[in-house]
Short mmCIF file of C-alpha atoms and ligand atoms in Angstrom, two decimals:
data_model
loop_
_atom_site.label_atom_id
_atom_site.label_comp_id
_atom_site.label_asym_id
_atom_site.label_seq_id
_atom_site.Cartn_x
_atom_site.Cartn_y
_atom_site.Cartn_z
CA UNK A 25 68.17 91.63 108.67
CA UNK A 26 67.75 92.45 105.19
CA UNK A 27 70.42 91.73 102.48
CA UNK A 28 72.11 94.80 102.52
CA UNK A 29 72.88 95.21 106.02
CA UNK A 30 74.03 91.53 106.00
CA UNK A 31 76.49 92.11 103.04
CA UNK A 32 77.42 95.46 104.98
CA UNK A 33 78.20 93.59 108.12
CA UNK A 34 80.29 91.16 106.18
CA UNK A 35 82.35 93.99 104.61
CA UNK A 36 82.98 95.42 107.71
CA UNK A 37 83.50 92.23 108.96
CA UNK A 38 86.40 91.87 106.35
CA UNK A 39 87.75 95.08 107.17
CA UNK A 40 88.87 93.87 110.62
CA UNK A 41 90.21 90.71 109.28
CA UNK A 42 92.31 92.33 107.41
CA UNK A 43 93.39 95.28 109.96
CA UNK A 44 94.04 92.33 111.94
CA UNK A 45 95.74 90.49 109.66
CA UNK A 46 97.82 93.57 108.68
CA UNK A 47 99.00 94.58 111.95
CA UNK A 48 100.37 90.67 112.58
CA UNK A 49 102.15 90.83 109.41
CA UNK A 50 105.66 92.30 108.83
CA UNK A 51 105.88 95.60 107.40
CA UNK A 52 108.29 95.70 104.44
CA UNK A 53 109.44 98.39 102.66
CA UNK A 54 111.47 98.60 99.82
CA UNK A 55 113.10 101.00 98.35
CA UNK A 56 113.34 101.87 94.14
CA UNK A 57 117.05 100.23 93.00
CA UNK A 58 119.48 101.97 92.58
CA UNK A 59 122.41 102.45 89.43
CA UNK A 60 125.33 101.37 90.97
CA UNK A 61 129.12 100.04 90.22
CA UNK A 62 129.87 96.52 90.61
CA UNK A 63 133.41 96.12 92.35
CA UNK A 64 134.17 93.26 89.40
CA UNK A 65 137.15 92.45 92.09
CA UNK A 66 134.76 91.12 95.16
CA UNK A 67 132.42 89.80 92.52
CA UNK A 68 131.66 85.70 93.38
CA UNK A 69 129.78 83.34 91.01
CA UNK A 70 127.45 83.42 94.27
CA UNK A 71 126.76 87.29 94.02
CA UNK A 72 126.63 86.93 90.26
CA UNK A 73 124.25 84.28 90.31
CA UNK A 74 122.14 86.56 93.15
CA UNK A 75 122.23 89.54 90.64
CA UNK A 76 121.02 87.57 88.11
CA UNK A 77 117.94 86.57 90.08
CA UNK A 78 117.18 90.13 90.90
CA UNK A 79 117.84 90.85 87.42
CA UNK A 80 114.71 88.27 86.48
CA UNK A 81 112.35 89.77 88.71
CA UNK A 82 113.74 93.59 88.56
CA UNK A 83 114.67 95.14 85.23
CA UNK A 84 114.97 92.23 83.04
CA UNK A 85 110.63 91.69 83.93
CA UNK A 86 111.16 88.11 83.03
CA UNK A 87 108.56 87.08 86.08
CA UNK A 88 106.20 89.04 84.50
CA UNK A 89 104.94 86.90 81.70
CA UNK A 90 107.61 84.03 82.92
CA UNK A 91 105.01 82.86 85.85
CA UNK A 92 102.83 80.12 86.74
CA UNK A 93 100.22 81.86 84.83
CA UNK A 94 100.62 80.49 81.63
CA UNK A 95 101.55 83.34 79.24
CA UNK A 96 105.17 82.04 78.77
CA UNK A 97 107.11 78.45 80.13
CA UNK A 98 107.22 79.01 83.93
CA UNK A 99 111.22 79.26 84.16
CA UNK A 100 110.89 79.14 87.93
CA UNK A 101 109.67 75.96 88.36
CA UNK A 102 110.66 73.80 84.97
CA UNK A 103 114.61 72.67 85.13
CA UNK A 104 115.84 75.33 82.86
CA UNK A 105 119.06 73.25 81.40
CA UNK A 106 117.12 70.24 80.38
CA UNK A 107 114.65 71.63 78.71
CA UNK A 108 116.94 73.79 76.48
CA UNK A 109 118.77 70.07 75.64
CA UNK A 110 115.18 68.85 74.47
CA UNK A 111 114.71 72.41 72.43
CA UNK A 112 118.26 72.27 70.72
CA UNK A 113 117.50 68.81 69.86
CA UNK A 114 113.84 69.46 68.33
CA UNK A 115 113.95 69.20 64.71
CA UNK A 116 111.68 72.21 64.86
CA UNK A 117 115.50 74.35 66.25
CA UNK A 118 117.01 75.97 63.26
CA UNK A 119 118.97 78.33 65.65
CA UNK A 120 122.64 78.88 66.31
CA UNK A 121 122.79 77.46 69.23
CA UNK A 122 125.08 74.18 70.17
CA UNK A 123 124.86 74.66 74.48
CA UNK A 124 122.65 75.39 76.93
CA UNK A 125 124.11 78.72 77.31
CA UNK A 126 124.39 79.58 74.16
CA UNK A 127 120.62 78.52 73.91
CA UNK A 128 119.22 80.71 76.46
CA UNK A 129 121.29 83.73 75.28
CA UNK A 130 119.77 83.26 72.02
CA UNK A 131 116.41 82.95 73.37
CA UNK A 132 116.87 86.19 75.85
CA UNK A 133 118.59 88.48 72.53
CA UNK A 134 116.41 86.66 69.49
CA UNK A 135 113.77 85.06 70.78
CA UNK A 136 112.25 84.29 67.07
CA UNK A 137 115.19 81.67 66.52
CA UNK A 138 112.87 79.34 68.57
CA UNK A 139 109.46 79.35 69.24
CA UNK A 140 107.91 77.17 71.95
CA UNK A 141 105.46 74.72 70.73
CA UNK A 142 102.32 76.75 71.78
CA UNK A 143 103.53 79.90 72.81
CA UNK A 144 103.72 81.64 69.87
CA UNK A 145 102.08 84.87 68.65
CA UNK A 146 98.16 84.34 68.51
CA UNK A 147 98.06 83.41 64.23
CA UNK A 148 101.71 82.39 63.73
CA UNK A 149 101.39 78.92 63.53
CA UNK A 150 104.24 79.35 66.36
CA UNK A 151 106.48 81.29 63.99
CA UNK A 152 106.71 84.47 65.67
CA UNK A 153 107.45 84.76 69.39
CA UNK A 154 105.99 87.44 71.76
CA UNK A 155 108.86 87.83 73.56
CA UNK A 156 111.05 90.77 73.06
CA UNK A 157 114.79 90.71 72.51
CA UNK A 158 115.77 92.02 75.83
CA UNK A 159 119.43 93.31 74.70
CA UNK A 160 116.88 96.22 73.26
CA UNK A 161 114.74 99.07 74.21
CA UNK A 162 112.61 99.12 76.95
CA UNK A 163 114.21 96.45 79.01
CA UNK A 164 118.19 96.94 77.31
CA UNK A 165 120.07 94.60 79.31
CA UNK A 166 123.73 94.43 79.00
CA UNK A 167 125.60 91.33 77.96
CA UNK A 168 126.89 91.24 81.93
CA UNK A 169 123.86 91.19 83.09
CA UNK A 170 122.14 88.77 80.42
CA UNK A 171 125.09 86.22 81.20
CA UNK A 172 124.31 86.90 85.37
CA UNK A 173 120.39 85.35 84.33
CA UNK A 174 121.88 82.71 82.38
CA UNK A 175 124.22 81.93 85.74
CA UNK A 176 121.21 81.85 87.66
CA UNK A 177 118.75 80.13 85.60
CA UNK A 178 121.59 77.42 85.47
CA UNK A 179 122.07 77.58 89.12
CA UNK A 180 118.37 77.51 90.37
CA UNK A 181 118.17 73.97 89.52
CA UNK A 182 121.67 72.87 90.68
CA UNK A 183 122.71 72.31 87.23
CA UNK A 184 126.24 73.37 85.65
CA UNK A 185 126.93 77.40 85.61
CA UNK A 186 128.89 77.79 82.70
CA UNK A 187 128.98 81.71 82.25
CA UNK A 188 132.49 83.17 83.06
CA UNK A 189 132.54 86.34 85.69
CA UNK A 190 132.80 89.11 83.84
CA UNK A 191 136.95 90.82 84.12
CA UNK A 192 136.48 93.75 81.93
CA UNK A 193 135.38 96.81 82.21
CA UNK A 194 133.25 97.80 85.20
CA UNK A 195 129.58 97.41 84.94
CA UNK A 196 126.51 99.39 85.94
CA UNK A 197 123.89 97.24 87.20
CA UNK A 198 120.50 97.99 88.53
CA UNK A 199 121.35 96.56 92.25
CA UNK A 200 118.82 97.27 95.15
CA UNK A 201 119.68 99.71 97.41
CA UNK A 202 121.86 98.92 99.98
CA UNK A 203 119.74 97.58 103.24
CA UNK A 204 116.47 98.24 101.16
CA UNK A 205 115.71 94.37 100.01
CA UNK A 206 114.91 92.32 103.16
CA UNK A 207 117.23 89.45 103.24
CA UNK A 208 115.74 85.80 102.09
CA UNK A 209 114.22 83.91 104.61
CA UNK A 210 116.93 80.51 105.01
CA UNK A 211 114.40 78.65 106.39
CA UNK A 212 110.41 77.54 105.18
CA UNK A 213 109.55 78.66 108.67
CA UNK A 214 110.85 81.49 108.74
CA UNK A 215 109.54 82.36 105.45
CA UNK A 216 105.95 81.66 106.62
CA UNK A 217 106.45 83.90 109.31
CA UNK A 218 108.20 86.73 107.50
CA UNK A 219 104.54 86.56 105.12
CA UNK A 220 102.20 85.78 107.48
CA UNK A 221 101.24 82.64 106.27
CA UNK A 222 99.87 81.36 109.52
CA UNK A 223 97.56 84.51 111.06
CA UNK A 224 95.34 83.18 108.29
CA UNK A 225 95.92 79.08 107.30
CA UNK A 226 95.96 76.46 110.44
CA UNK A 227 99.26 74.41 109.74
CA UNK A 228 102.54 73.19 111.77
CA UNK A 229 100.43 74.02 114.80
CA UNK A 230 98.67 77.47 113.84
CA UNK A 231 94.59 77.63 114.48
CA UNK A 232 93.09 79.98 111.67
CA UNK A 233 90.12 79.75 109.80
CA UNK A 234 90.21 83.07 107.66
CA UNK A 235 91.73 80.90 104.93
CA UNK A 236 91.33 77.06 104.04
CA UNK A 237 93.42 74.99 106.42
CA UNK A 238 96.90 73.92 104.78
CA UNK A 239 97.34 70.85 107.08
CA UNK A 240 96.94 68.25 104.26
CA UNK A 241 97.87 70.05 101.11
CA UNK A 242 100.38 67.90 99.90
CA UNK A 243 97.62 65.00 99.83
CA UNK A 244 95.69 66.66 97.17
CA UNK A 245 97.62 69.43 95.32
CA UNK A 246 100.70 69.27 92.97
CA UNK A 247 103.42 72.16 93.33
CA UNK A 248 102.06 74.10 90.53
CA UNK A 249 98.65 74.34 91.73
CA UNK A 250 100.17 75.94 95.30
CA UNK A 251 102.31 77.73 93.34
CA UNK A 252 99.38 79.47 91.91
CA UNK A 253 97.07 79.42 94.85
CA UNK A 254 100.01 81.68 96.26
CA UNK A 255 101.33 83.64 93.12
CA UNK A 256 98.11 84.32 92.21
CA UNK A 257 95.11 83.82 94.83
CA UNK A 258 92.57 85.37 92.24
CA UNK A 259 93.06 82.50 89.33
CA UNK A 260 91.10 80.01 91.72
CA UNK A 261 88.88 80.76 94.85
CA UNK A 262 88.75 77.95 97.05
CA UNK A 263 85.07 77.56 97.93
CA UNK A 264 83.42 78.47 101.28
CA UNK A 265 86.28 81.34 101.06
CA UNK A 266 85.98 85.21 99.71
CA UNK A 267 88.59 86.60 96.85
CA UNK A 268 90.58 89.54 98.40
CA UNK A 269 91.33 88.26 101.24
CA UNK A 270 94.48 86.46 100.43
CA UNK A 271 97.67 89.12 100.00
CA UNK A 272 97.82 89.30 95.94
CA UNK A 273 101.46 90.44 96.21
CA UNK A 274 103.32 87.56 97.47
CA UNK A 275 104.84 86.98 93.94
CA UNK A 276 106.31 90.59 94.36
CA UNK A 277 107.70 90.23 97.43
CA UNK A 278 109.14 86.98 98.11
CA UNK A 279 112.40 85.64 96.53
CA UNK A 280 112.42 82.79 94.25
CA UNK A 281 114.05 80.75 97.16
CA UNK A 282 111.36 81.40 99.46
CA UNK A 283 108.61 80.83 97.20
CA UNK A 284 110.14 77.44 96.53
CA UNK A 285 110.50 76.63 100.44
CA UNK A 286 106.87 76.98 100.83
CA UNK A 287 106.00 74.92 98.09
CA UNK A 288 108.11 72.26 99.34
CA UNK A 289 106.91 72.46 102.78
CA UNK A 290 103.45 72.56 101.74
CA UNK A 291 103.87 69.61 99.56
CA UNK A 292 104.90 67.69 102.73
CA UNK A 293 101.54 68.41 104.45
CA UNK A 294 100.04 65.05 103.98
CA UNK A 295 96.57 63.84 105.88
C1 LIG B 323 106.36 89.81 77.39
C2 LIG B 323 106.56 88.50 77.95
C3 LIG B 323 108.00 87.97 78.13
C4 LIG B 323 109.04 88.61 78.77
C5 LIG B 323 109.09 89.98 79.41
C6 LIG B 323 110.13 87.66 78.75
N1 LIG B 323 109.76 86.52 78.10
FE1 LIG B 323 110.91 84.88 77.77
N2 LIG B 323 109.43 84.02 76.66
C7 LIG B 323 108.16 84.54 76.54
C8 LIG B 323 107.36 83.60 75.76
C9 LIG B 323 105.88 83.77 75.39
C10 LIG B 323 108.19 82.51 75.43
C11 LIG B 323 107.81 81.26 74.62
C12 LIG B 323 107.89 81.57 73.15
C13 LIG B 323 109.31 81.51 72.67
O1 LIG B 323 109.90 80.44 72.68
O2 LIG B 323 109.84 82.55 72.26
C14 LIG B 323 109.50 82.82 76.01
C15 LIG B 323 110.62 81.99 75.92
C16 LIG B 323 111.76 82.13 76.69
C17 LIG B 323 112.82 81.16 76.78
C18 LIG B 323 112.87 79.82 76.09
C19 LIG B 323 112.25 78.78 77.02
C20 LIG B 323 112.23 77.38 76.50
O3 LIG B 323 111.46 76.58 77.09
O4 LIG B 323 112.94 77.03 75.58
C21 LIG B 323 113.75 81.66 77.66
C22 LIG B 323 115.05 81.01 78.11
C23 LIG B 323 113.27 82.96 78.10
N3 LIG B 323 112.07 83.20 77.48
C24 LIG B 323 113.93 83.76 78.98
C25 LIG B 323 113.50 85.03 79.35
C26 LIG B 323 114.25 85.90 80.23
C27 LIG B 323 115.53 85.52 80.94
C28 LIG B 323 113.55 87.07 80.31
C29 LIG B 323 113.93 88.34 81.05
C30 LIG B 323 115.25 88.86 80.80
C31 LIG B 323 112.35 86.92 79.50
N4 LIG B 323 112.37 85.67 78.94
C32 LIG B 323 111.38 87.90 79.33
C33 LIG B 323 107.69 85.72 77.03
C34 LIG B 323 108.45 86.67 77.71
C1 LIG B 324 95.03 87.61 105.03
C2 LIG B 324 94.86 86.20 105.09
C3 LIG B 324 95.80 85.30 104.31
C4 LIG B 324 97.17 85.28 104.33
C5 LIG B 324 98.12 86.22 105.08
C6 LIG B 324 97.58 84.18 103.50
N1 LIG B 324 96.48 83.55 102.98
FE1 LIG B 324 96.47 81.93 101.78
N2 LIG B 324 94.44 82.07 101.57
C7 LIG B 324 93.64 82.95 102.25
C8 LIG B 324 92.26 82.75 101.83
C9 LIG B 324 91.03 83.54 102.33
C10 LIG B 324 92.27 81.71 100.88
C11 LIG B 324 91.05 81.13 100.15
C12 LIG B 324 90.62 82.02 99.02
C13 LIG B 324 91.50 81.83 97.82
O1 LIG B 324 91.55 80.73 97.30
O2 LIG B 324 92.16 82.81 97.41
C14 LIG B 324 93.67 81.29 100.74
C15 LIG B 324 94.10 80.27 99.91
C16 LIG B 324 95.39 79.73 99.95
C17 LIG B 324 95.80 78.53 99.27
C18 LIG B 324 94.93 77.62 98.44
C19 LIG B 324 94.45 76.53 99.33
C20 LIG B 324 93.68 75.44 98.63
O3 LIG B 324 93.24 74.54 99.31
O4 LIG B 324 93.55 75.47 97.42
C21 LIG B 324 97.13 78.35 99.55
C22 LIG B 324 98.03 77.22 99.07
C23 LIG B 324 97.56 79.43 100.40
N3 LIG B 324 96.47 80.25 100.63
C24 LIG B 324 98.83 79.60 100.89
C25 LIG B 324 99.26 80.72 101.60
C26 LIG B 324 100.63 80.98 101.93
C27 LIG B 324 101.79 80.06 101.64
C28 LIG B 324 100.65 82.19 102.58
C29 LIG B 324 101.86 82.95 103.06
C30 LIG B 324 102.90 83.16 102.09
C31 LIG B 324 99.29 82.66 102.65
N4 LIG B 324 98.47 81.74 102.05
C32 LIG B 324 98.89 83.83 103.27
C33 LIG B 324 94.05 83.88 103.17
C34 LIG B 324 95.37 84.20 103.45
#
């Protein structure tokens, strides 16, 4: 066989993989959010916390550059509260700050006031952040909804929520439509099945070899580096296996929640 009937028979090769893989996995569809009135009377610190986690992901675009890729402190995964303490304290703070919350609403509506060690604009010396203010244009958040990611960025980590729920006037917030978002998986199981996981990784009992087996992760691998593996499967290929093969969306669709139940799980798979 000459080369480029083998590389053509691996390509078509590929192509059933992932027909395969395709058909096995759930199809989700969401639909675009929708503007819509929050009934401030049935609002809970629960469903204010869960709009401010759409919030992050949705119109606020905080996951885009606030990711395990590096451009910006990965929010998701760092304890959110303690690590504003350590800012506020940093003789490098010359903000207004004096509390967490107060912190992180000054770093969502001026982020200039601080400027991570190392995450400054390319040139500034770390004087100048790259982050805009998102009370403005494009992203325009309203104080409600700034306070709802403050609620959950304190909540993620089972730290304090201090934010009050909003009483006055009604809000409009960008909520998803109704029955469009799939519902969180409650379980790391049932996550791994809602994705797919296991048509392509052998682990807890699944035989696959289209991707590296999972089995003993936890042995070698810290939760960041899973984190990216499954974020981002492009950042590092793990050898003997093709790029393009993993789903590249998973970041997209899963919920912080879930994301973090895999990690865990995974991080349990010890050899
Ligand atoms: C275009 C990229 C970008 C977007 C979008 C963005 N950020 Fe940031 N953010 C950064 C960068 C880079 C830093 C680090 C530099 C700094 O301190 O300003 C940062 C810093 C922060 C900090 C301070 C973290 C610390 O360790 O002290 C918080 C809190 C924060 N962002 C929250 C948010 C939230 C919430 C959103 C969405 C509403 C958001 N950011 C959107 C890039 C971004
Ligand atoms: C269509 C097949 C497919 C699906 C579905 C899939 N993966 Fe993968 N995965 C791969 C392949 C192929 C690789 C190796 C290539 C690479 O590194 O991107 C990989 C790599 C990984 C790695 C890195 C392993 C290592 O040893 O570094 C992790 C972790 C991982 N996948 C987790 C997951 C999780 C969790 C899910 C479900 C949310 C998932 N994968 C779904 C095919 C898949």
């Amino acid at each position: 066989m000459n080369v480029l009937s083998k590389s053509l028979g691996f390509s078509l090769g590929m192509i059933l993989i992932f027909t395969l893989v395709a058909n096995l996995l759930p199809q989700v569809e969401g639909e675009a959010p929708v503007e819509k009135k929050v009934d401030l009377g049935a609002l809970t610190m629960d469903s204010y916390i869960a709009l401010g986690e759409t919030l992050f992901s949705g119109k606020g675009t905080c996951a885009l550059c606030h990711n395990a890729l590096g451009r910006a402190p990965d929010l998701l995964v760092m304890n959110v509260a303690g690590v504003s303490e350590e800012h506020l304290a940093d003789e490098r703070y010359k903000g207004k700050a004096t509390s967490v919350e107060e912190y992180l609403h000054e770093s969502m509506v001026d982020p200039g006031a601080y400027v991570v060690a190392s995450f400054g604009k390319k040139g500034s010396n770390d004087t100048e952040s790259p982050m805009p203010a998102v009370n403005k244009a494009p992203i325009e958040l309203t104080e409600i909804e700034i306070n709802a990611i403050i609620a959950f960025l304190q909540a993620k980590d089972g730290n304090d929520v201090t934010v009050e729920l909003p009483t006055e006037a009604p809000p409009v917030v960008a909520v998803p439509a109704v029955g469009s978002a799939p519902a969180s998986a409650a379980t790391a199981e049932e996550a791994l099945k809602k994705y797919g996981c296991q048509a392509c990784h052998s682990m807890l009992g699944s035989e696959s070899s289209v991707g590296p087996a999972l089995n003993g992760i936890g042995s070698s691998q810290s939760a960041e580096q899973i984190t990216l593996s499954i974020t981002d499967p492009a950042a590092a290929i793990v050898e003997g296996f093709s790029p393009g093969v993993m789903p590249a969306d998973f970041a997209e669709k899963m919920t912080v929640k879930e994301l973090k139940m895999i990690v865990d799980l995974l991080l349990e798979q010890k050899e």
